[in-house]
PDB file of C-alpha atoms in Angstrom:
ATOM      1  CA  UNK V   1    -151.602  17.453 162.219  1.00 94.00           C
ATOM      2  CA  UNK V   2    -148.932  15.380 160.487  1.00 95.00           C
ATOM      3  CA  UNK V   3    -145.506  16.529 159.271  1.00 95.00           C
ATOM      4  CA  UNK V   4    -144.115  14.637 156.286  1.00 93.00           C
ATOM      5  CA  UNK V   5    -141.190  14.187 156.433  1.00 93.00           C
ATOM      6  CA  UNK V   6    -140.969  14.361 160.218  1.00 93.00           C
ATOM      7  CA  UNK V   7    -139.331  17.521 161.533  1.00 94.00           C
ATOM      8  CA  UNK V   8    -138.897  17.356 165.331  1.00 95.00           C
ATOM      9  CA  UNK V   9    -138.043  21.052 165.725  1.00 95.00           C
ATOM     10  CA  UNK V  10    -141.051  22.196 163.703  1.00 95.00           C
ATOM     11  CA  UNK V  11    -143.291  19.633 165.417  1.00 95.00           C
ATOM     12  CA  UNK V  12    -142.216  21.022 168.791  1.00 96.00           C
ATOM     13  CA  UNK V  13    -142.866  24.631 167.758  1.00 95.00           C
ATOM     14  CA  UNK V  14    -146.290  23.824 166.281  1.00 96.00           C
ATOM     15  CA  UNK V  15    -147.105  21.615 169.274  1.00 93.00           C
ATOM     16  CA  UNK V  16    -146.730  24.648 171.536  1.00 95.00           C
ATOM     17  CA  UNK V  17    -149.879  26.045 169.944  1.00 95.00           C
ATOM     18  CA  UNK V  18    -152.767  25.228 172.318  1.00 94.00           C
ATOM     19  CA  UNK V  19    -155.060  24.012 169.526  1.00 95.00           C
ATOM     20  CA  UNK V  20    -152.612  22.014 167.371  1.00 95.00           C
ATOM     21  CA  UNK V  21    -151.631  18.437 168.097  1.00 95.00           C
ATOM     22  CA  UNK V  22    -148.827  16.974 165.995  1.00 95.00           C
ATOM     23  CA  UNK V  23    -149.124  13.231 165.313  1.00 95.00           C
ATOM     24  CA  UNK V  24    -146.420  10.884 164.084  1.00 91.00           C
ATOM     25  CA  UNK V  25    -148.377   8.761 161.630  1.00 90.00           C
ATOM     26  CA  UNK V  26    -151.004   9.151 158.928  1.00 87.00           C
ATOM     27  CA  UNK V  27    -152.664   6.099 160.501  1.00 88.00           C
ATOM     28  CA  UNK V  28    -153.860   8.437 163.255  1.00 91.00           C
ATOM     29  CA  UNK V  29    -156.023  10.214 160.642  1.00 92.00           C
ATOM     30  CA  UNK V  30    -154.831  13.801 161.063  1.00 94.00           C
ATOM     31  CA  UNK V  31    -157.148  16.553 159.861  1.00 95.00           C
ATOM     32  CA  UNK V  32    -154.199  18.364 158.235  1.00 97.00           C
ATOM     33  CA  UNK V  33    -150.834  17.247 156.879  1.00 97.00           C
ATOM     34  CA  UNK V  34    -147.885  19.507 156.095  1.00 96.00           C
ATOM     35  CA  UNK V  35    -145.632  18.034 153.408  1.00 96.00           C
ATOM     36  CA  UNK V  36    -142.503  19.261 151.652  1.00 93.00           C
ATOM     37  CA  UNK V  37    -143.049  17.390 148.396  1.00 91.00           C
ATOM     38  CA  UNK V  38    -146.135  17.849 146.237  1.00 91.00           C
ATOM     39  CA  UNK V  39    -145.545  14.280 145.049  1.00 92.00           C
ATOM     40  CA  UNK V  40    -146.559  13.036 148.520  1.00 93.00           C
ATOM     41  CA  UNK V  41    -150.033  14.541 148.240  1.00 96.00           C
ATOM     42  CA  UNK V  42    -151.757  11.802 146.173  1.00 96.00           C
ATOM     43  CA  UNK V  43    -150.522   9.002 148.463  1.00 93.00           C
ATOM     44  CA  UNK V  44    -151.710  10.808 151.593  1.00 93.00           C
ATOM     45  CA  UNK V  45    -155.104  11.471 150.036  1.00 95.00           C
ATOM     46  CA  UNK V  46    -155.384   7.864 148.840  1.00 95.00           C
ATOM     47  CA  UNK V  47    -154.943   6.729 152.457  1.00 92.00           C
ATOM     48  CA  UNK V  48    -157.220   9.423 153.894  1.00 94.00           C
ATOM     49  CA  UNK V  49    -159.324  11.449 151.437  1.00 95.00           C
ATOM     50  CA  UNK V  50    -160.552  13.678 154.272  1.00 95.00           C
ATOM     51  CA  UNK V  51    -157.052  14.888 155.178  1.00 96.00           C
ATOM     52  CA  UNK V  52    -156.347  18.478 154.161  1.00 97.00           C
ATOM     53  CA  UNK V  53    -152.799  18.654 152.761  1.00 97.00           C
ATOM     54  CA  UNK V  54    -150.658  21.790 152.746  1.00 97.00           C
ATOM     55  CA  UNK V  55    -147.373  21.848 150.832  1.00 97.00           C
ATOM     56  CA  UNK V  56    -144.493  23.767 152.400  1.00 95.00           C
ATOM     57  CA  UNK V  57    -141.902  25.473 150.220  1.00 93.00           C
ATOM     58  CA  UNK V  58    -138.941  27.765 150.671  1.00 88.00           C
ATOM     59  CA  UNK V  59    -139.775  29.887 147.644  1.00 83.00           C
ATOM     60  CA  UNK V  60    -142.135  30.146 144.710  1.00 78.00           C
ATOM     61  CA  UNK V  61    -141.236  28.926 141.271  1.00 82.00           C
ATOM     62  CA  UNK V  62    -143.302  28.966 138.082  1.00 83.00           C
ATOM     63  CA  UNK V  63    -146.095  26.440 138.083  1.00 87.00           C
ATOM     64  CA  UNK V  64    -145.670  25.331 141.698  1.00 89.00           C
ATOM     65  CA  UNK V  65    -148.989  26.743 142.923  1.00 90.00           C
ATOM     66  CA  UNK V  66    -150.907  25.113 140.065  1.00 91.00           C
ATOM     67  CA  UNK V  67    -149.076  21.791 140.505  1.00 92.00           C
ATOM     68  CA  UNK V  68    -149.772  21.710 144.236  1.00 94.00           C
ATOM     69  CA  UNK V  69    -153.474  22.392 143.780  1.00 94.00           C
ATOM     70  CA  UNK V  70    -153.707  19.910 140.865  1.00 95.00           C
ATOM     71  CA  UNK V  71    -152.173  17.225 143.103  1.00 96.00           C
ATOM     72  CA  UNK V  72    -155.072  17.710 145.522  1.00 97.00           C
ATOM     73  CA  UNK V  73    -153.416  19.871 148.175  1.00 97.00           C
ATOM     74  CA  UNK V  74    -155.446  22.663 149.732  1.00 97.00           C
ATOM     75  CA  UNK V  75    -152.613  25.101 149.895  1.00 96.00           C
ATOM     76  CA  UNK V  76    -149.052  26.264 149.621  1.00 95.00           C
ATOM     77  CA  UNK V  77    -147.240  27.840 152.562  1.00 95.00           C
ATOM     78  CA  UNK V  78    -143.777  29.097 153.391  1.00 92.00           C
ATOM     79  CA  UNK V  79    -141.666  26.609 155.329  1.00 89.00           C
ATOM     80  CA  UNK V  80    -139.470  29.221 156.974  1.00 88.00           C
ATOM     81  CA  UNK V  81    -142.029  31.905 157.729  1.00 86.00           C
ATOM     82  CA  UNK V  82    -143.187  32.892 161.215  1.00 92.00           C
ATOM     83  CA  UNK V  83    -144.558  29.947 163.196  1.00 94.00           C
ATOM     84  CA  UNK V  84    -147.731  31.934 163.861  1.00 94.00           C
ATOM     85  CA  UNK V  85    -148.387  32.147 160.111  1.00 94.00           C
ATOM     86  CA  UNK V  86    -147.848  28.420 159.671  1.00 95.00           C
ATOM     87  CA  UNK V  87    -150.120  27.640 162.632  1.00 96.00           C
ATOM     88  CA  UNK V  88    -152.818  29.910 161.198  1.00 96.00           C
ATOM     89  CA  UNK V  89    -152.512  28.151 157.817  1.00 96.00           C
ATOM     90  CA  UNK V  90    -153.075  24.798 159.566  1.00 97.00           C
ATOM     91  CA  UNK V  91    -156.135  26.204 161.352  1.00 97.00           C
ATOM     92  CA  UNK V  92    -157.573  27.604 158.136  1.00 97.00           C
ATOM     93  CA  UNK V  93    -156.977  24.334 156.262  1.00 97.00           C
ATOM     94  CA  UNK V  94    -158.689  22.388 159.050  1.00 96.00           C
ATOM     95  CA  UNK V  95    -161.742  24.653 158.579  1.00 96.00           C
ATOM     96  CA  UNK V  96    -161.866  23.716 154.897  1.00 95.00           C
ATOM     97  CA  UNK V  97    -160.226  26.837 153.459  1.00 97.00           C
ATOM     98  CA  UNK V  98    -157.726  26.930 150.621  1.00 96.00           C
ATOM     99  CA  UNK V  99    -154.552  28.554 151.911  1.00 96.00           C
ATOM    100  CA  UNK V 100    -151.964  30.186 149.671  1.00 93.00           C
ATOM    101  CA  UNK V 101    -149.308  32.338 151.300  1.00 90.00           C
ATOM    102  CA  UNK V 102    -149.701  35.813 149.765  1.00 86.00           C
ATOM    103  CA  UNK V 103    -146.006  35.954 148.884  1.00 82.00           C
ATOM    104  CA  UNK V 104    -146.447  32.795 146.786  1.00 78.00           C
ATOM    105  CA  UNK V 105    -149.432  34.052 144.777  1.00 70.00           C
ATOM    106  CA  UNK V 106    -148.892  35.323 141.274  1.00 64.00           C
ATOM    107  CA  UNK V 107    -149.070  39.126 140.935  1.00 56.00           C
TER     108      UNK V 107
END
């Protein structure tokens, strides 16, 4: 899994999960990437179309979910939620699932 931009504290916390390995470069062909900017999604997918990209956000705003999915990401997750939830989102994305945090879904 790749974090873009790098976040050492989050990488450490996710790296404590027995089944998640955090890598430092997209050149290492991670199965999943967590990004903070939906604009980074097309470039990551251009380099590695097989990578499953999740966009992290602090809160929902109108159109974000649609924009993230239109950019080619497989999901939208909360950046500051419980680490277990974020780890589970990474696992689900690596299995090919679309992952949208329930609190970020429209009613």
